[in-house]
mmCIF file of C-alpha atoms in Angstrom:
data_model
loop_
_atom_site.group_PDB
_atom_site.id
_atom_site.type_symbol
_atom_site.label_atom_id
_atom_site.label_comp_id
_atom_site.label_asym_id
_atom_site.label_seq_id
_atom_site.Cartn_x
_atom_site.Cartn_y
_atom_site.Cartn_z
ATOM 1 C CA UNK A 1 -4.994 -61.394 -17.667
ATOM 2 C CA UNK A 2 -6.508 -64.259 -16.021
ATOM 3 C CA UNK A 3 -6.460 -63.054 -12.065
ATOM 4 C CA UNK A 4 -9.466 -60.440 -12.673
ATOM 5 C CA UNK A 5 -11.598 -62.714 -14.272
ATOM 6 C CA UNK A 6 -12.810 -65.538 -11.474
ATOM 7 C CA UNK A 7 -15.349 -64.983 -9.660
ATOM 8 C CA UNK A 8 -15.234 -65.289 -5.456
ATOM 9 C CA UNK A 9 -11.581 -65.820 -4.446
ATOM 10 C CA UNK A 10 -11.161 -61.938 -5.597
ATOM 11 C CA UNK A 11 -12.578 -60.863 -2.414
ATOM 12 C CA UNK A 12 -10.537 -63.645 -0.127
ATOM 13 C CA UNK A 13 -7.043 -63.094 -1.960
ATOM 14 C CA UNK A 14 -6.239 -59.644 -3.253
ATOM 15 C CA UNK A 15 -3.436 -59.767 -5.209
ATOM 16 C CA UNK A 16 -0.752 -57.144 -4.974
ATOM 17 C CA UNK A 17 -1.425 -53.647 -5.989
ATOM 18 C CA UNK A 18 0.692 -53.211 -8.736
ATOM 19 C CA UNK A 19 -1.056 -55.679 -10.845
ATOM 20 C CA UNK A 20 -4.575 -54.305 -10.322
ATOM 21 C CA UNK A 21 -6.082 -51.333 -12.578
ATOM 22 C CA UNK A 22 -6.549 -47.932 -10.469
ATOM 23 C CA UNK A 23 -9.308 -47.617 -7.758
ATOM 24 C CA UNK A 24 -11.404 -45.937 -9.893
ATOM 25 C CA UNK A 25 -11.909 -48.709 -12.986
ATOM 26 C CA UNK A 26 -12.250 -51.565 -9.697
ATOM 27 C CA UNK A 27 -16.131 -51.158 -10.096
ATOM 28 C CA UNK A 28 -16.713 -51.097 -13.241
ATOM 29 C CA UNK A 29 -15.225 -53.923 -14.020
ATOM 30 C CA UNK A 30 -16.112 -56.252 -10.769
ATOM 31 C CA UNK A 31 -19.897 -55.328 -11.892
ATOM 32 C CA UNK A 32 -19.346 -56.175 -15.185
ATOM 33 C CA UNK A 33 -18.122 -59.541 -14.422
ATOM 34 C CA UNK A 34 -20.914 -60.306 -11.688
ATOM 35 C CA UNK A 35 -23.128 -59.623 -15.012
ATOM 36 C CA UNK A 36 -21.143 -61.960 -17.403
ATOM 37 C CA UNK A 37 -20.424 -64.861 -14.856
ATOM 38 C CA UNK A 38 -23.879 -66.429 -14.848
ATOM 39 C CA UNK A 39 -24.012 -66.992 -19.013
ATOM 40 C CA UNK A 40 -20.595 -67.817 -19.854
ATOM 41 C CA UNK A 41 -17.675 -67.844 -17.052
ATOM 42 C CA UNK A 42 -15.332 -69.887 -19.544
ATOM 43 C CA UNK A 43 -15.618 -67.227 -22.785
ATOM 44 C CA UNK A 44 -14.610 -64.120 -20.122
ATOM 45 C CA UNK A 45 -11.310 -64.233 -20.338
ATOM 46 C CA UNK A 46 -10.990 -65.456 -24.625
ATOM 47 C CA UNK A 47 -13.101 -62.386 -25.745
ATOM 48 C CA UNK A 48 -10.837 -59.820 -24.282
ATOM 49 C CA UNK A 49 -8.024 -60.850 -26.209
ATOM 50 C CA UNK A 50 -9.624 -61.352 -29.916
ATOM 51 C CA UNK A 51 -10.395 -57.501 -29.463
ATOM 52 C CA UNK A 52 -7.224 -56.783 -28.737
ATOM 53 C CA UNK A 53 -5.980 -59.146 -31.553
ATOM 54 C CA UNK A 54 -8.227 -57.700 -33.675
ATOM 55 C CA UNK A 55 -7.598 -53.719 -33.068
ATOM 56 C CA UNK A 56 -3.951 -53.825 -33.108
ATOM 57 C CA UNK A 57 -3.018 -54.783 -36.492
ATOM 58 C CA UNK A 58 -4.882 -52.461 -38.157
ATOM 59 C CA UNK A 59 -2.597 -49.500 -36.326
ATOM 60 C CA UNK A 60 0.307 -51.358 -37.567
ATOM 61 C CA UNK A 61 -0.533 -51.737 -41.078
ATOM 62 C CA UNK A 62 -1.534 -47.724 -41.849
ATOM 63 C CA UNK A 63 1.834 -46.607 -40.214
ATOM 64 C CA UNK A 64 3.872 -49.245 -42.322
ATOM 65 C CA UNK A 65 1.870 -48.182 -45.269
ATOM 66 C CA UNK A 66 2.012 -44.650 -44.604
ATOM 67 C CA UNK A 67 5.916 -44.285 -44.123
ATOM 68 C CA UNK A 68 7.260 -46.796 -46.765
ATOM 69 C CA UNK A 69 6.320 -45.182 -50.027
ATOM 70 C CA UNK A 70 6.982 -41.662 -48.504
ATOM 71 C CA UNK A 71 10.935 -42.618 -47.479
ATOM 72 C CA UNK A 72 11.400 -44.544 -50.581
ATOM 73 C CA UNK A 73 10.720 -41.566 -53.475
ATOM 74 C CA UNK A 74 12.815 -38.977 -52.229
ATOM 75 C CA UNK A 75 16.437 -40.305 -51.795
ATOM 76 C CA UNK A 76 16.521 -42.214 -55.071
ATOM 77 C CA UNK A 77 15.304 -39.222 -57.109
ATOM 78 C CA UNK A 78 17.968 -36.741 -55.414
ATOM 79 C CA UNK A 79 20.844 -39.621 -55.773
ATOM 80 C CA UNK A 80 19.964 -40.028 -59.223
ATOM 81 C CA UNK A 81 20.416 -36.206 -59.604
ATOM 82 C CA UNK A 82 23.764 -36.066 -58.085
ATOM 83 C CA UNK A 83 24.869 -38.557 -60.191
ATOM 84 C CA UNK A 84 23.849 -37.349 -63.239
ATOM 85 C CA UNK A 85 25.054 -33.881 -62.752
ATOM 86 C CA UNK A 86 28.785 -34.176 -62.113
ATOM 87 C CA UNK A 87 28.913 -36.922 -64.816
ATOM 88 C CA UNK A 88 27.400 -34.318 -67.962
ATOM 89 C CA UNK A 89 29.713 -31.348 -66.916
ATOM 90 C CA UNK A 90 33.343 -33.020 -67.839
ATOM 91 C CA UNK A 91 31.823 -33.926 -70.967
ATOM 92 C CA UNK A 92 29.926 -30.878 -72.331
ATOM 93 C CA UNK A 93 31.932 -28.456 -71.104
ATOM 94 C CA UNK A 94 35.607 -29.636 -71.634
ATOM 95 C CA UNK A 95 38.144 -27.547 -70.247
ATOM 96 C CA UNK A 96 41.460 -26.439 -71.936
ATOM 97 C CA UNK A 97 44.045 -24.035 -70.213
ATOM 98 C CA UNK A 98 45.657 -21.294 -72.424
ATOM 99 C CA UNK A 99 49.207 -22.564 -73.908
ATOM 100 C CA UNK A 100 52.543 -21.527 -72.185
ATOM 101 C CA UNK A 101 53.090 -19.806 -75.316
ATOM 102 C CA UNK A 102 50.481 -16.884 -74.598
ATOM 103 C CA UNK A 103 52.035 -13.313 -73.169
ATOM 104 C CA UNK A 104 52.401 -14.131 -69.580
ATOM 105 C CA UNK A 105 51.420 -17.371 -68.927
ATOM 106 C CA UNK A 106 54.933 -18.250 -67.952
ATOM 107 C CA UNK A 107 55.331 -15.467 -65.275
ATOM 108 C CA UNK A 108 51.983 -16.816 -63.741
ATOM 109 C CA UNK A 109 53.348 -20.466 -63.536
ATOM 110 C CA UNK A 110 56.528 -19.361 -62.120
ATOM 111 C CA UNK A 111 54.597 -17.622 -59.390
ATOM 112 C CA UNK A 112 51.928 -20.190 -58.557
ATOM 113 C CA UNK A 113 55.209 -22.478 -58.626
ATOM 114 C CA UNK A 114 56.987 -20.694 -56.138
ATOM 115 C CA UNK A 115 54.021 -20.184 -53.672
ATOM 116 C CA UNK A 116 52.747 -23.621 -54.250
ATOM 117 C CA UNK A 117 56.145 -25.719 -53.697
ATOM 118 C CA UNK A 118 58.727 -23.907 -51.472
ATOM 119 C CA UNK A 119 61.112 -26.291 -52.473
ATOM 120 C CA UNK A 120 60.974 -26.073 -55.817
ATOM 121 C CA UNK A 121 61.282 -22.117 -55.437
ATOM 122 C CA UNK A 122 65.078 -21.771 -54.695
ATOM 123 C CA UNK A 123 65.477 -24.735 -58.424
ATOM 124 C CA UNK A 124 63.193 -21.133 -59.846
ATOM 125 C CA UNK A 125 65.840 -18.458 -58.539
ATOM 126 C CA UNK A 126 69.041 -20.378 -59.929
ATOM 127 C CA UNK A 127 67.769 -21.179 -63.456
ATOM 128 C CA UNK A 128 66.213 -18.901 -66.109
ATOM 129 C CA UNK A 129 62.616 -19.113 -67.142
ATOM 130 C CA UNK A 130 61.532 -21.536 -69.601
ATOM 131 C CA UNK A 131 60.354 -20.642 -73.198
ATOM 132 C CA UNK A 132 58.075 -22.263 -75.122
ATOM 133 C CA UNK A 133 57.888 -20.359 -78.508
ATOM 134 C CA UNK A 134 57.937 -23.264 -81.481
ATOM 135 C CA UNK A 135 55.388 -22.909 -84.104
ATOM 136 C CA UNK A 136 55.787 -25.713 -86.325
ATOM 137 C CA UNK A 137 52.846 -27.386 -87.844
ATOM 138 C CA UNK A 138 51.321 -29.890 -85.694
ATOM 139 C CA UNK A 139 52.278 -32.712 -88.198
ATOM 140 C CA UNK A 140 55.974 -31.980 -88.881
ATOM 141 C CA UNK A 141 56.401 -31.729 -85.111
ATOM 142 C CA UNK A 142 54.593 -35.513 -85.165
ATOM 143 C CA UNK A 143 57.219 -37.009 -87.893
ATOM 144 C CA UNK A 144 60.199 -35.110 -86.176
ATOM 145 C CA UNK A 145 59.284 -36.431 -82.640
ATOM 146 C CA UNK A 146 58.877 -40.030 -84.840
ATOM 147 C CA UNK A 147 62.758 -39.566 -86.455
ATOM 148 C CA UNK A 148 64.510 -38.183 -82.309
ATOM 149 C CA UNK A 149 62.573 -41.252 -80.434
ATOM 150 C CA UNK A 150 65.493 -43.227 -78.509
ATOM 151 C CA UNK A 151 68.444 -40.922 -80.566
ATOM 152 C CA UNK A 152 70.994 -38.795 -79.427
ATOM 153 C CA UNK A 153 70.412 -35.342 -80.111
ATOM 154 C CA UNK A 154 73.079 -35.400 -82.824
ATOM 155 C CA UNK A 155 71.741 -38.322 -84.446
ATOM 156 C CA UNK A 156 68.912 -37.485 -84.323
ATOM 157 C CA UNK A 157 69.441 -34.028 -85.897
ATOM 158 C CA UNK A 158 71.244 -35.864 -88.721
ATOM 159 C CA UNK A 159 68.554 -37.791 -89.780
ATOM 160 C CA UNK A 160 66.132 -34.925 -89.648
ATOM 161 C CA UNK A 161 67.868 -32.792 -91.698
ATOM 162 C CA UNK A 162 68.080 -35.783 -94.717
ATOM 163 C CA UNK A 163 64.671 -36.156 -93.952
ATOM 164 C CA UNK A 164 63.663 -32.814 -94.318
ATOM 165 C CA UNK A 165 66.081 -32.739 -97.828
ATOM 166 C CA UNK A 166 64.523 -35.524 -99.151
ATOM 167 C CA UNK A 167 61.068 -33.982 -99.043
ATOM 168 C CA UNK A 168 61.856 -30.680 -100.029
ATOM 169 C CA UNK A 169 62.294 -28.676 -97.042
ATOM 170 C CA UNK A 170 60.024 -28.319 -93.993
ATOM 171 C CA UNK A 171 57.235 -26.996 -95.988
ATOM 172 C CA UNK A 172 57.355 -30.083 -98.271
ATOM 173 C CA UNK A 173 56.728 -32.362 -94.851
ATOM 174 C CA UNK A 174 53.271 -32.909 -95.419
ATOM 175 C CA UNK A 175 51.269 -36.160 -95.772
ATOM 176 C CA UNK A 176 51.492 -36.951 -99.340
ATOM 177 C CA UNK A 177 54.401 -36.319 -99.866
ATOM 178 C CA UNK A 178 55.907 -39.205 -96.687
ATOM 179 C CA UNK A 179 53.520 -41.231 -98.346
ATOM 180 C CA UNK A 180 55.175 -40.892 -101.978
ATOM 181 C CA UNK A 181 58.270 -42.091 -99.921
ATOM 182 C CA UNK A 182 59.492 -45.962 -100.301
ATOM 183 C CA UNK A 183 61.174 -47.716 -97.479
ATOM 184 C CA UNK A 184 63.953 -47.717 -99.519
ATOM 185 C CA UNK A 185 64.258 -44.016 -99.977
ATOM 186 C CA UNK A 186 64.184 -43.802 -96.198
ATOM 187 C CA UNK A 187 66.384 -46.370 -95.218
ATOM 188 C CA UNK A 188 69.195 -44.580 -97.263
ATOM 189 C CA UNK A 189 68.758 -41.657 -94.901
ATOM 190 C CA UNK A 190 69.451 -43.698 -91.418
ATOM 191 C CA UNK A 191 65.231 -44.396 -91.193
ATOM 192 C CA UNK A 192 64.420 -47.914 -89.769
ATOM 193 C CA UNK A 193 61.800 -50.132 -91.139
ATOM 194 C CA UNK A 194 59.445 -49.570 -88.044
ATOM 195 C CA UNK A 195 60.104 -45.815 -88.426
ATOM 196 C CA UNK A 196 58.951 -45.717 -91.521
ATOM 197 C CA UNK A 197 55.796 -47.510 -91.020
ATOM 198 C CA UNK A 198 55.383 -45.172 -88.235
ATOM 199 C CA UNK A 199 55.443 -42.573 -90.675
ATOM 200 C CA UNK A 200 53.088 -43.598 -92.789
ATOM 201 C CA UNK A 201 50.693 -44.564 -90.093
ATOM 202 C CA UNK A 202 50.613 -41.022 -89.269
ATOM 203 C CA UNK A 203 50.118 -39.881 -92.664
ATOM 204 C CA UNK A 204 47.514 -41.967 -93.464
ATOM 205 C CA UNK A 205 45.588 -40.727 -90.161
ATOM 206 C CA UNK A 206 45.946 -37.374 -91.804
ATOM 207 C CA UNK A 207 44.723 -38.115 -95.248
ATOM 208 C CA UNK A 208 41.404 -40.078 -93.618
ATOM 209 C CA UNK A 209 40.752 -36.704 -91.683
ATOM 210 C CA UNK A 210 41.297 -38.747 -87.777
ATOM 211 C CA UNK A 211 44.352 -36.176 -87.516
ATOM 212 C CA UNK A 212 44.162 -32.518 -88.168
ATOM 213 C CA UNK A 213 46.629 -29.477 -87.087
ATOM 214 C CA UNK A 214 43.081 -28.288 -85.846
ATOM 215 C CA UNK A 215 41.544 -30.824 -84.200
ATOM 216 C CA UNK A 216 44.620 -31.629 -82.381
ATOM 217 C CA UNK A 217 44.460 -27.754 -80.909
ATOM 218 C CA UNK A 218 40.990 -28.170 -79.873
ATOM 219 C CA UNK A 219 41.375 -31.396 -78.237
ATOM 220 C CA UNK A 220 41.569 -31.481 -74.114
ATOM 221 C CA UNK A 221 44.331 -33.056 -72.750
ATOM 222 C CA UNK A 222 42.594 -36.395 -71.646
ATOM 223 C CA UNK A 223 41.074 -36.622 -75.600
ATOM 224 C CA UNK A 224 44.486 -35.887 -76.607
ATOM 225 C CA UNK A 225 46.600 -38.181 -74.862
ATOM 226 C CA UNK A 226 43.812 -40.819 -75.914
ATOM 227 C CA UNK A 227 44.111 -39.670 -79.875
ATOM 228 C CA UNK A 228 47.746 -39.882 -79.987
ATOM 229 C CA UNK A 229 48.022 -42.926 -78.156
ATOM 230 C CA UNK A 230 46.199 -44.523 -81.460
ATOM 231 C CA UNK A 231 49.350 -43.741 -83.259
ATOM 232 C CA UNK A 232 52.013 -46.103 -84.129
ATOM 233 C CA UNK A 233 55.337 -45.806 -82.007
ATOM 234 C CA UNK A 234 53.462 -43.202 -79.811
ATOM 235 C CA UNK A 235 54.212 -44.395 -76.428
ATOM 236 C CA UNK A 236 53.021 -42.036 -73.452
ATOM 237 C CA UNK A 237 56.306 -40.428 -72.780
ATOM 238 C CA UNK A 238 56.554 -39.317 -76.923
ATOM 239 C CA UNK A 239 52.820 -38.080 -76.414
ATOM 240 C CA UNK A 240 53.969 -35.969 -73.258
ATOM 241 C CA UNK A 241 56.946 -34.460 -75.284
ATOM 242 C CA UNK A 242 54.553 -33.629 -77.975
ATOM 243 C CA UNK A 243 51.782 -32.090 -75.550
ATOM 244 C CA UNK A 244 54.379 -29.872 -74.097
ATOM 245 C CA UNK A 245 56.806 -28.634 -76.311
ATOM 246 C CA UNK A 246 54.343 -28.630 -79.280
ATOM 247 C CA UNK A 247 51.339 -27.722 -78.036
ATOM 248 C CA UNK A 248 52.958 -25.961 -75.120
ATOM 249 C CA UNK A 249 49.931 -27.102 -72.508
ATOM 250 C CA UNK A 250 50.995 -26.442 -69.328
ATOM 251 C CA UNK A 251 49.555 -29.192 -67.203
ATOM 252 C CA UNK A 252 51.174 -32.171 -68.617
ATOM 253 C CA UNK A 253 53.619 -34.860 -66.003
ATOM 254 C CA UNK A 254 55.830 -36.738 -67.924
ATOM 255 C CA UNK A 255 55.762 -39.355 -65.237
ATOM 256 C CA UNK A 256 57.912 -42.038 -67.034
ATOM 257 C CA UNK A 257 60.586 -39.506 -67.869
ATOM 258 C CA UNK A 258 64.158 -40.535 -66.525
ATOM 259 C CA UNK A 259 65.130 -36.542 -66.108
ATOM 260 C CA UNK A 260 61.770 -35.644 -64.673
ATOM 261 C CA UNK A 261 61.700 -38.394 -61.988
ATOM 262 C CA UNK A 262 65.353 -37.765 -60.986
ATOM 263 C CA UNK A 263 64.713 -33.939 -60.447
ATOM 264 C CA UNK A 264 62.038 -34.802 -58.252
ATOM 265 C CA UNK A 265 63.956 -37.515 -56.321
ATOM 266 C CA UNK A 266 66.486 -34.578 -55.575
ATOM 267 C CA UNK A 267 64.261 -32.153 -54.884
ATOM 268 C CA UNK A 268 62.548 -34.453 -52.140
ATOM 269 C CA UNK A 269 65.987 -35.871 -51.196
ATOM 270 C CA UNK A 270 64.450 -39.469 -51.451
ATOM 271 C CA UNK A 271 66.089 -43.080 -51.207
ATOM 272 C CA UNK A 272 64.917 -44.288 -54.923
ATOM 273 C CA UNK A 273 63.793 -43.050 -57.801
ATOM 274 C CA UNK A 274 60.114 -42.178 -57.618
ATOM 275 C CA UNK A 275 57.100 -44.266 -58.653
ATOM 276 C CA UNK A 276 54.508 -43.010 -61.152
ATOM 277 C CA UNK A 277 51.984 -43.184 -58.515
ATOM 278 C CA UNK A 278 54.684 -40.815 -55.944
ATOM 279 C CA UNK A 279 54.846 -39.142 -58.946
ATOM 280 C CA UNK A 280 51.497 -37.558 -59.059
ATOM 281 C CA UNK A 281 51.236 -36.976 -56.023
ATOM 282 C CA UNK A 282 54.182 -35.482 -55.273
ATOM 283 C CA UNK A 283 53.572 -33.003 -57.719
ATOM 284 C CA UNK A 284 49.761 -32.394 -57.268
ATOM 285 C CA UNK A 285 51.082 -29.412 -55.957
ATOM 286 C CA UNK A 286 52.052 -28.175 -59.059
ATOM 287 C CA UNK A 287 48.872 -28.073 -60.585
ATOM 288 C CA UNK A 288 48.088 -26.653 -63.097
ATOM 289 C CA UNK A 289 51.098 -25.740 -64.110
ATOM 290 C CA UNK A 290 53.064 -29.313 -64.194
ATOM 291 C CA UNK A 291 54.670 -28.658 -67.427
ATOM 292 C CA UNK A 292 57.327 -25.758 -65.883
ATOM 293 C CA UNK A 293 58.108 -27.669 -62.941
ATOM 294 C CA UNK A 294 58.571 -30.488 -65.235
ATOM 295 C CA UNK A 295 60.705 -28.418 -67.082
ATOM 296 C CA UNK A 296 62.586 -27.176 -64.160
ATOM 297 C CA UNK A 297 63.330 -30.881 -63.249
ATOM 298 C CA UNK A 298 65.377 -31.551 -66.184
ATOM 299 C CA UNK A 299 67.431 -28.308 -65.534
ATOM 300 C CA UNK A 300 67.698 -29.663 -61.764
ATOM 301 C CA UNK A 301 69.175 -33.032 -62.652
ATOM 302 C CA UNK A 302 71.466 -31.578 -65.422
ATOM 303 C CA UNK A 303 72.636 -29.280 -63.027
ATOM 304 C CA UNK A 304 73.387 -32.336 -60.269
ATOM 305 C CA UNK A 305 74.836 -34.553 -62.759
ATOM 306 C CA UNK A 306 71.690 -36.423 -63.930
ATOM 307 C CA UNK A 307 70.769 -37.029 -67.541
ATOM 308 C CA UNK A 308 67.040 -37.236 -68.687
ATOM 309 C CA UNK A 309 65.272 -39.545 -71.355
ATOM 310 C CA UNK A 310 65.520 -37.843 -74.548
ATOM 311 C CA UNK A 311 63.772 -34.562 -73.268
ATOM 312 C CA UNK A 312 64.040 -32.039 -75.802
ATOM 313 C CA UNK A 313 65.460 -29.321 -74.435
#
């Protein structure tokens, strides 16, 4: 920037031609420094540069300007729409699959089953299809899943039945009439203390209306594992029973069951005992019929000398 500007040793050192404008801008600006160079030699070479100084930023500030608020707008409003969208569907619109109890729901598990998991297709073909026909009402199923929890099946049975004598007969199992019941009443039959409170816990959810034989129905299976959970001496493994065998959904993984776990240990041929974790993925698969292969796991490690944990069968 400073080689142009002085005044004779242009002519008796020219510098190389790379650093000189072309041939055609050489006159133009020698004559207009032979015009400047008599007034003020030393400003020559300071005005130049505040020009430049002074053009350049205003470029630089209308494209910053210009492309800021344009970028910024349009990803946050379409993020915000993806978010929003995917979070309002699971909740307005739940989703609840038709109960293994409905006319052919079975034969359509079995053969989503056996294309899904080849494995688990010969356990299909050596055992008959599962049936899931109990109607009981909802809340007798509740007290009588209560009475079985950690029982043999023929203790368990025997206590029922006293049970069921003491209020009359199935149809007398309803809310007010456990509640009428003392401890002492049921401790004569073979009912614990904690049972019993567990008994009235649940009758006492039905007489404030949070249980109902409908509601229950209704429910989803994430809203019902959640409601049931509420309930004394309702750990997730009774709730699973319950879902299935009651309700008969057919998407339900009773990942903490003993029988369930060691069917699918044998069906993988692995080392240990699965994990709940290996559990749900190694039955993905199954979706969303997890309650038959479930089901088909118990009859798999019955049949290999296994024993489950309490499944009603």
């Amino acid at each position: 920037m400073e080689q142009p500007h002085p005044q004779p040793p242009l002519n008796q050192q020219p510098s190389p031609p790379h650093s000189q404008p072309p041939p055609e801008e050489q006159p133009s600006l020698t004559s207009s420094i032979s015009q400047l160079t008599p007034s003020n030699p030393s400003k020559i070479p300071v005005r130049p540069q505040k020009i430049r100084k002074l053009s350049s930023p205003p470029t630089i500030t209308t494209t910053t300007v210009q492309v800021k608020p344009q970028s910024t707008p349009t990803p946050t409003s379409a993020t915000k729409n993806r978010r929003r969208n995917p979070s309002r569907s699971p909740l307005n619109i739940p989703k609840v699959n038709k109960p293994l109890s409905t006319p052919g729901e079975i034969s359509a598990a079995i053969n989503h089953l056996r294309s899904a998991d080849p494995l688990l297709a010969d356990v299909i073909d050596n055992h008959p299809p599962p049936s899931f026909d109990s109607n009981q009402p909802l809340f007798l199923a509740l007290t009588k899943s209560i009475l079985y929890y950690q029982l043999a099946y023929t203790a368990g049975t025997s206590i029922y039945i006293r049970f069921v004598n003491l209020c009359g007969g199935e149809n007398g199992v309803v809310p007010e009439t456990v509640l009428s019941l003392t401890t002492q009443q049921l401790k004569q039959i073979g009912v614990s203390g904690r049972k019993a409170s567990y008994l009235y816990d649940i009758a006492n959810k039905y007489n404030s209306g949070i249980l109902s034989d409908e509601s229950l129905v209704k429910m989803d299976d994430r809203l019902l594992f959640m409601t049931l959970s509420m309930i004394k001496g309702f750990g997730s493994w009774s709730v699973h029973m319950f879902m299935i065998f009651s309700l008969h959904r057919p998407d339900v993984l009773p990942v903490s069951d003993l029988g369930v776990r060691k069917g699918v240990q044998l069906l993988n041929m692995l080392d240990e005992l699965p994990r709940p974790s290996q559990m749900e993925e190694l039955c993905g698969k199954w979706r969303p019929y997890r309650s038959v292969g479930a089901w088909y796991m118990w009859r798999f490690a019955e049949g290999k000398g296994g024993s489950g944990n309490g499944s009603p069968v």
